[in-house]
């Protein structure tokens, strides 16, 4: 859905030269970027952007931690204190911010 902030973030990251892997619940494409479903194996993950609600996140705790990202950004509406604490315990930087604002202001 092009109106979703997650879709806008993928497009903005791509437009700004970032290497992007899109994940979601439904397969498809954002421009020419395939939306991967499930728990695909991804290497060298720097940042995970979360847009899904707290309840949907629970099944992905181990997966996201296993990606060994440097940081996870919880976008507005995705805040989850339990998951944030788990990530911090595993050495992952946690931010509660808007990725689109970060990209547009150069603070990403």
Short mmCIF file of C-alpha atoms in Angstrom, two decimals, residues 19-82:
data_model
loop_
_atom_site.label_atom_id
_atom_site.label_comp_id
_atom_site.label_asym_id
_atom_site.label_seq_id
_atom_site.Cartn_x
_atom_site.Cartn_y
_atom_site.Cartn_z
CA UNK A 19 20.55 -0.91 0.40
CA UNK A 20 17.03 -1.97 1.39
CA UNK A 21 15.44 -5.32 2.15
CA UNK A 22 11.67 -5.09 2.59
CA UNK A 23 9.81 -7.54 4.78
CA UNK A 24 6.09 -7.88 5.23
CA UNK A 25 3.13 -10.17 5.70
CA UNK A 26 2.09 -10.14 2.03
CA UNK A 27 4.40 -10.75 -0.93
CA UNK A 28 4.75 -8.08 -3.56
CA UNK A 29 7.02 -5.28 -4.69
CA UNK A 30 7.77 -1.70 -3.74
CA UNK A 31 9.11 -0.29 -6.98
CA UNK A 32 11.59 -3.02 -7.93
CA UNK A 33 12.23 -4.15 -4.34
CA UNK A 34 10.66 -7.49 -3.51
CA UNK A 35 8.74 -7.72 -0.22
CA UNK A 36 10.00 -10.83 1.54
CA UNK A 37 7.67 -12.75 3.83
CA UNK A 38 8.30 -15.04 6.76
CA UNK A 39 11.79 -15.11 8.23
CA UNK A 40 14.23 -15.00 5.31
CA UNK A 41 17.94 -15.33 5.94
CA UNK A 42 19.51 -11.89 5.61
CA UNK A 43 23.17 -11.10 6.19
CA UNK A 44 24.91 -7.91 7.36
CA UNK A 45 21.83 -6.15 8.74
CA UNK A 46 22.54 -2.68 10.08
CA UNK A 47 19.09 -1.35 10.92
CA UNK A 48 15.63 -2.86 11.30
CA UNK A 49 12.66 -0.52 10.98
CA UNK A 50 9.54 -1.72 12.76
CA UNK A 51 6.10 -0.55 11.74
CA UNK A 52 4.03 -3.50 12.99
CA UNK A 53 2.07 -3.37 16.22
CA UNK A 54 3.27 -4.85 19.48
CA UNK A 55 1.21 -8.07 19.29
CA UNK A 56 2.43 -8.97 15.80
CA UNK A 57 6.05 -8.35 16.83
CA UNK A 58 6.11 -11.17 19.39
CA UNK A 59 6.54 -13.94 16.83
CA UNK A 60 9.57 -12.10 15.39
CA UNK A 61 11.56 -11.45 18.59
CA UNK A 62 14.06 -14.27 18.05
CA UNK A 63 14.26 -13.62 14.32
CA UNK A 64 15.12 -9.92 14.66
CA UNK A 65 17.62 -10.59 17.45
CA UNK A 66 19.15 -13.34 15.27
CA UNK A 67 19.70 -10.83 12.45
CA UNK A 68 22.18 -9.18 14.81
CA UNK A 69 21.31 -5.63 13.76
CA UNK A 70 23.23 -2.64 15.08
CA UNK A 71 19.94 -0.91 15.84
CA UNK A 72 16.17 -1.27 15.69
CA UNK A 73 13.97 1.76 15.11
CA UNK A 74 10.45 1.57 16.54
CA UNK A 75 8.37 3.94 14.43
CA UNK A 76 5.30 5.65 15.93
CA UNK A 77 2.68 3.05 16.83
CA UNK A 78 5.21 0.21 17.00
CA UNK A 79 6.53 0.93 20.51
CA UNK A 80 7.01 -2.24 22.55
CA UNK A 81 8.79 -1.99 25.93
CA UNK A 82 9.18 -5.77 26.26
#
